[in-house]
mmCIF file of C-alpha atoms in Angstrom:
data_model
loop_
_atom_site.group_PDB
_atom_site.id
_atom_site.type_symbol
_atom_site.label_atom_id
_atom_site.label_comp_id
_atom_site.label_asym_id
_atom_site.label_seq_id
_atom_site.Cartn_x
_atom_site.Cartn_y
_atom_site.Cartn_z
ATOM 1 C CA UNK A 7 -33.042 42.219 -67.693
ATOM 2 C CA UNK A 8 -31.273 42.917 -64.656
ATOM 3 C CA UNK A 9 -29.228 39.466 -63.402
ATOM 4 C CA UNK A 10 -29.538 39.436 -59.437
ATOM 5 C CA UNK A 11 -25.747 38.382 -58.110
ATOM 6 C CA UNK A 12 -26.385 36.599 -54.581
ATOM 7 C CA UNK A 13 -24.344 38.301 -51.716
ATOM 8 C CA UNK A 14 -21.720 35.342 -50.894
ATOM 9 C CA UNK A 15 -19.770 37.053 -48.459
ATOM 10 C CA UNK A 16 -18.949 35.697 -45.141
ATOM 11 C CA UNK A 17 -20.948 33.339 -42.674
ATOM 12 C CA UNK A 18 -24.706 33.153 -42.688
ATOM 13 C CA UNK A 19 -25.748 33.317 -38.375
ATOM 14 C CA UNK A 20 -26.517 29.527 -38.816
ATOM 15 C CA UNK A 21 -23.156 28.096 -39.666
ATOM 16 C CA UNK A 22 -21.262 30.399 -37.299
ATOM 17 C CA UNK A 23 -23.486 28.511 -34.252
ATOM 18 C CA UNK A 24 -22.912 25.445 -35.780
ATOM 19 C CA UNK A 25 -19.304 25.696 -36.160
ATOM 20 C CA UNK A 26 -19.126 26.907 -32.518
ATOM 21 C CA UNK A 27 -21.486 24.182 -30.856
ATOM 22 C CA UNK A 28 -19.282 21.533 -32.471
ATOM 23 C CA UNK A 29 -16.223 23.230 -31.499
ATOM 24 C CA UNK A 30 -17.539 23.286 -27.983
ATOM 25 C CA UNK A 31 -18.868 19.374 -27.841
ATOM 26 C CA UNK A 32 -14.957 18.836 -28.998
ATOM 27 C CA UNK A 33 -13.397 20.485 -26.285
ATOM 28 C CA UNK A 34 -15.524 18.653 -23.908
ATOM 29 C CA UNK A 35 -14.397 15.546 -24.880
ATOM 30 C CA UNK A 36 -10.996 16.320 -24.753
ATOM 31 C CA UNK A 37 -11.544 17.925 -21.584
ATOM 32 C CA UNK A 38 -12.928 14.661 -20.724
ATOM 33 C CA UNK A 39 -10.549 12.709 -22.060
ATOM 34 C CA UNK A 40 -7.550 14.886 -20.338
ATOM 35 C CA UNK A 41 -9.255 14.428 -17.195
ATOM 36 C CA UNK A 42 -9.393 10.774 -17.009
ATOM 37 C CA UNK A 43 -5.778 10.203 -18.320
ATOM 38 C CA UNK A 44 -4.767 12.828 -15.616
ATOM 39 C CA UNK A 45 -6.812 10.409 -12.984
ATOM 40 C CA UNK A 46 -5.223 7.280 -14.396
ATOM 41 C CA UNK A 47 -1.672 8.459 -14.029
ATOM 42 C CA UNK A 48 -2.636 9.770 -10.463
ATOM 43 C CA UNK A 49 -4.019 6.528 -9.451
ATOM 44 C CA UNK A 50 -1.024 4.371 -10.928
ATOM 45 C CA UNK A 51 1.314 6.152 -9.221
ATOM 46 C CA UNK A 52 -0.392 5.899 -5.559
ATOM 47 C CA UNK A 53 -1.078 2.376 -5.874
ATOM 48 C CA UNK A 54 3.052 2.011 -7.448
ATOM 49 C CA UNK A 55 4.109 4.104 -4.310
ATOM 50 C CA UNK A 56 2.020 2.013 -2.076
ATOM 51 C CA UNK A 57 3.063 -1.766 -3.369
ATOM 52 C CA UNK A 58 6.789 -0.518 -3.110
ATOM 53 C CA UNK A 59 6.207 0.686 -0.063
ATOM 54 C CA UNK A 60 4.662 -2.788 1.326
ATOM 55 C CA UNK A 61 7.421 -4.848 -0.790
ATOM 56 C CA UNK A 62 10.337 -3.108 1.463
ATOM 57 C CA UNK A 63 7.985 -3.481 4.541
ATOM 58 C CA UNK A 64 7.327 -7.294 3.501
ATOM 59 C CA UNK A 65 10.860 -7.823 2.892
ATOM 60 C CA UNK A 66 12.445 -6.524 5.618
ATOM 61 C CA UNK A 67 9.942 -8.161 8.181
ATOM 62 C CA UNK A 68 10.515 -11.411 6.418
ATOM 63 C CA UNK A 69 14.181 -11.086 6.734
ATOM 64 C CA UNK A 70 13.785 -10.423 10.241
ATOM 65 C CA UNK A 71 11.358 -13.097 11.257
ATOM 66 C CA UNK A 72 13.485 -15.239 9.661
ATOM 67 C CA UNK A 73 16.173 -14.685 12.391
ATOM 68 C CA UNK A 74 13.899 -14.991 15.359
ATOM 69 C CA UNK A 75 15.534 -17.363 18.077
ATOM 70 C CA UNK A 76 12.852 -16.971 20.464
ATOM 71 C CA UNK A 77 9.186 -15.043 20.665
ATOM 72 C CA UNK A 78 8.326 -12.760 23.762
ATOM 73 C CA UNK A 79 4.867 -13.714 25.633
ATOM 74 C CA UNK A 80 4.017 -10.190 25.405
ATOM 75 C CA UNK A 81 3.393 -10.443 21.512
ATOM 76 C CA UNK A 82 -0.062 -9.637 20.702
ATOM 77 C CA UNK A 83 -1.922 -9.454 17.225
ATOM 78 C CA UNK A 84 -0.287 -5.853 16.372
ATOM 79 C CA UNK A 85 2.990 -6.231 18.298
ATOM 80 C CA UNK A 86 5.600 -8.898 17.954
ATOM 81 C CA UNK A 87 8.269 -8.917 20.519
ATOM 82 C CA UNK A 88 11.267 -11.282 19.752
ATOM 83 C CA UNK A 89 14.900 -12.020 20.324
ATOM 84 C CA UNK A 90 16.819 -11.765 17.376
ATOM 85 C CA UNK A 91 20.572 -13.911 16.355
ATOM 86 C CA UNK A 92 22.603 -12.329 13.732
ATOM 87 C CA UNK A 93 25.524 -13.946 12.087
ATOM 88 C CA UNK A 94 28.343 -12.665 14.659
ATOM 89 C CA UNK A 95 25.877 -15.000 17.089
ATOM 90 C CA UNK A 96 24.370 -11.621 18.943
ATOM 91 C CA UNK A 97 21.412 -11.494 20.509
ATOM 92 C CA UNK A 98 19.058 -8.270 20.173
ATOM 93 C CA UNK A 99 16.116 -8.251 21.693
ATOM 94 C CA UNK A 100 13.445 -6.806 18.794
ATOM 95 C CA UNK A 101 9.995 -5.455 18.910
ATOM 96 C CA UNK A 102 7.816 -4.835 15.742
ATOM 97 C CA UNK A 103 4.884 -2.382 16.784
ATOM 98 C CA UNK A 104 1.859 -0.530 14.911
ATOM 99 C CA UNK A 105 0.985 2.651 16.601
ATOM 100 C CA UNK A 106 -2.487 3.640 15.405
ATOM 101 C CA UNK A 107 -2.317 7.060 16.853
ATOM 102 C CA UNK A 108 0.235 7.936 14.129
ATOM 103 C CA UNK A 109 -0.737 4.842 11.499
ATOM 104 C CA UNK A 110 3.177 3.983 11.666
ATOM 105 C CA UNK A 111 4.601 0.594 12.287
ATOM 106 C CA UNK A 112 7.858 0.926 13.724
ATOM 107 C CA UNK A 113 10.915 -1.559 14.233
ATOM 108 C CA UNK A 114 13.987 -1.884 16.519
ATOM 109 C CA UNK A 115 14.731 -2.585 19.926
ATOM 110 C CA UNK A 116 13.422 -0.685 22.860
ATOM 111 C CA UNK A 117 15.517 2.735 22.374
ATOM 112 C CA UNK A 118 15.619 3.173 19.255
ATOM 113 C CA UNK A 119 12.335 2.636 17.489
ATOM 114 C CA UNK A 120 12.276 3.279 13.477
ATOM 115 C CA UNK A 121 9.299 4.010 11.135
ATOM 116 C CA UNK A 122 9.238 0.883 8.710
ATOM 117 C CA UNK A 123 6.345 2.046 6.932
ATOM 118 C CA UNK A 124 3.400 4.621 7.520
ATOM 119 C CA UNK A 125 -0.182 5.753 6.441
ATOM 120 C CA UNK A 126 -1.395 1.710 7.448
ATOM 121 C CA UNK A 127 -4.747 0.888 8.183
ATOM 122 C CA UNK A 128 -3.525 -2.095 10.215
ATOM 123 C CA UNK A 129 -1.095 -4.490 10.894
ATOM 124 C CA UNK A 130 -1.804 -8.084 12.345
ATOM 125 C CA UNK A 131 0.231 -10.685 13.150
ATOM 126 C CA UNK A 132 -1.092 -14.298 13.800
ATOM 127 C CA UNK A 133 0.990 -16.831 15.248
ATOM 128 C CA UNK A 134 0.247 -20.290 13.972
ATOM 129 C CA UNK A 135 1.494 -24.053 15.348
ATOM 130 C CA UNK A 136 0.735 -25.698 11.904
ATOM 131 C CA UNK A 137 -0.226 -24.859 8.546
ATOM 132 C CA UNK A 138 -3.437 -24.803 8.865
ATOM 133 C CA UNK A 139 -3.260 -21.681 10.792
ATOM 134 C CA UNK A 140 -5.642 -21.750 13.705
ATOM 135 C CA UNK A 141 -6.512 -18.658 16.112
ATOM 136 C CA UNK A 142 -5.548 -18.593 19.375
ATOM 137 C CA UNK A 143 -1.957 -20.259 19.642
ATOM 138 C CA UNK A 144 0.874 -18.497 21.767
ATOM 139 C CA UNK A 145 3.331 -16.837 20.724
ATOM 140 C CA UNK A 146 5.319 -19.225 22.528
ATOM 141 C CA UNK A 147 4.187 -21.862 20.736
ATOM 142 C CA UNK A 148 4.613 -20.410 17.935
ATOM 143 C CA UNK A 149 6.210 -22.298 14.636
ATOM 144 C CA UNK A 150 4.634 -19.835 11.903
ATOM 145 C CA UNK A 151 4.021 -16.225 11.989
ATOM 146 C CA UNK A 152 1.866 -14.877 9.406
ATOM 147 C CA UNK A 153 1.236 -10.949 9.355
ATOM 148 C CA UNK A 154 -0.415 -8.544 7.346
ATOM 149 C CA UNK A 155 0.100 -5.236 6.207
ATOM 150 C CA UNK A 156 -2.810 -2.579 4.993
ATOM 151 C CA UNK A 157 -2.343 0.679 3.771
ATOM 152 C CA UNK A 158 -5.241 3.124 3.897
ATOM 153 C CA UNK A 159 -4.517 4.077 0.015
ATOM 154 C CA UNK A 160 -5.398 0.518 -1.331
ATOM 155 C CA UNK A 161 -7.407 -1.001 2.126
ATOM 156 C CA UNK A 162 -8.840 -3.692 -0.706
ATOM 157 C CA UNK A 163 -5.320 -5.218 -1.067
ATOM 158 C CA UNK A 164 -3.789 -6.625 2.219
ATOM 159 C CA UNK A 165 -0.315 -7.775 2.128
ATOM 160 C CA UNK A 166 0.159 -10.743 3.533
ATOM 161 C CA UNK A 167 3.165 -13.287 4.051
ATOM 162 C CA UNK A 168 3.967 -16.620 6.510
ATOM 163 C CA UNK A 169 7.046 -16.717 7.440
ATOM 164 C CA UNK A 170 8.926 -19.889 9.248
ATOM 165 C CA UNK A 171 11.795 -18.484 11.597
ATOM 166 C CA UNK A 172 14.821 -21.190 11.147
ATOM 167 C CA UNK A 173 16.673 -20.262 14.605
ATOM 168 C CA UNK A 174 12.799 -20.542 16.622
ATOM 169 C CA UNK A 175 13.661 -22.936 19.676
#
């Protein structure tokens, strides 16, 4: 009697599929997975570039507001006009400005205009007599100024900030 010995060489057809077809759901998760940690790190560091950009934007329009001594009539919701005193008691004559063309808003007095921050949606500035904040007070009469800054990259998150200028007569 002849004892049949089973041919155990190599991969039968059905486990070599198998093996690739899991191999291939693998790499699609990872892919997956490498795609969305890719989009995470891309997203943190717009939305880091954008709230440092606003914080130095924020900051140096509060320190500047702050200094105000008098506001210009010709101030309107996305331009400020002001005078300005700085501590060796000189007078500069300031204007804060969003130019849509270009999404910029720039700083500085008449001849000299500098890009404070760019790629904004908008910039508004409201001018307020009391806390409460109503619409439609002058400049003039101005005790508060409140503005905020958008950028297009986060539109959902407004920067905003009241400031009370201690030299406004």
């Amino acid at each position: 009697m002849m004892i049949k010995k089973s041919d155990t060489q190599g991969f039968t057809l059905i486990e070599v599929i198998v093996t690739l077809a899991l191999v291939g759901i693998t790499a699609a998760l990872a892919g997956v997975w490498i795609v969305s940690v890719a989009s995470g790190y891309v997203f943190t560091k717009m939305n880091t570039e954008t709230a440092q950009k606003a914080q130095l934007a924020v900051t140096r329009l509060t320190k500047e507001f702050n200094a105000i001594k008098s506001l210009d009539a010709a101030s309107n919701d996305s331009t400020i006009v002001y005078t300005r005193s700085d501590a060796d008691s000189s007078e500069k004559e300031v204007t804060v400005t969003f130019n849509s063309g270009d999404d910029e808003l720039l700083i500085g007095e008449q001849d000299a205009q500098h890009i404070l921050a760019d790629n904004l949606e908008s910039f508004t500035v409201t001018y307020c007599s009391n806390l409460e904040c109503e619409t439609g007070v002058s400049p003039v009469a101005a005790k508060i100024i409140e503005f905020t800054i958008t950028f297009k990259s986060a539109p959902e998150r407004p920067f905003t900030r009241r400031v009370t200028p201690r030299n406004l007569q």
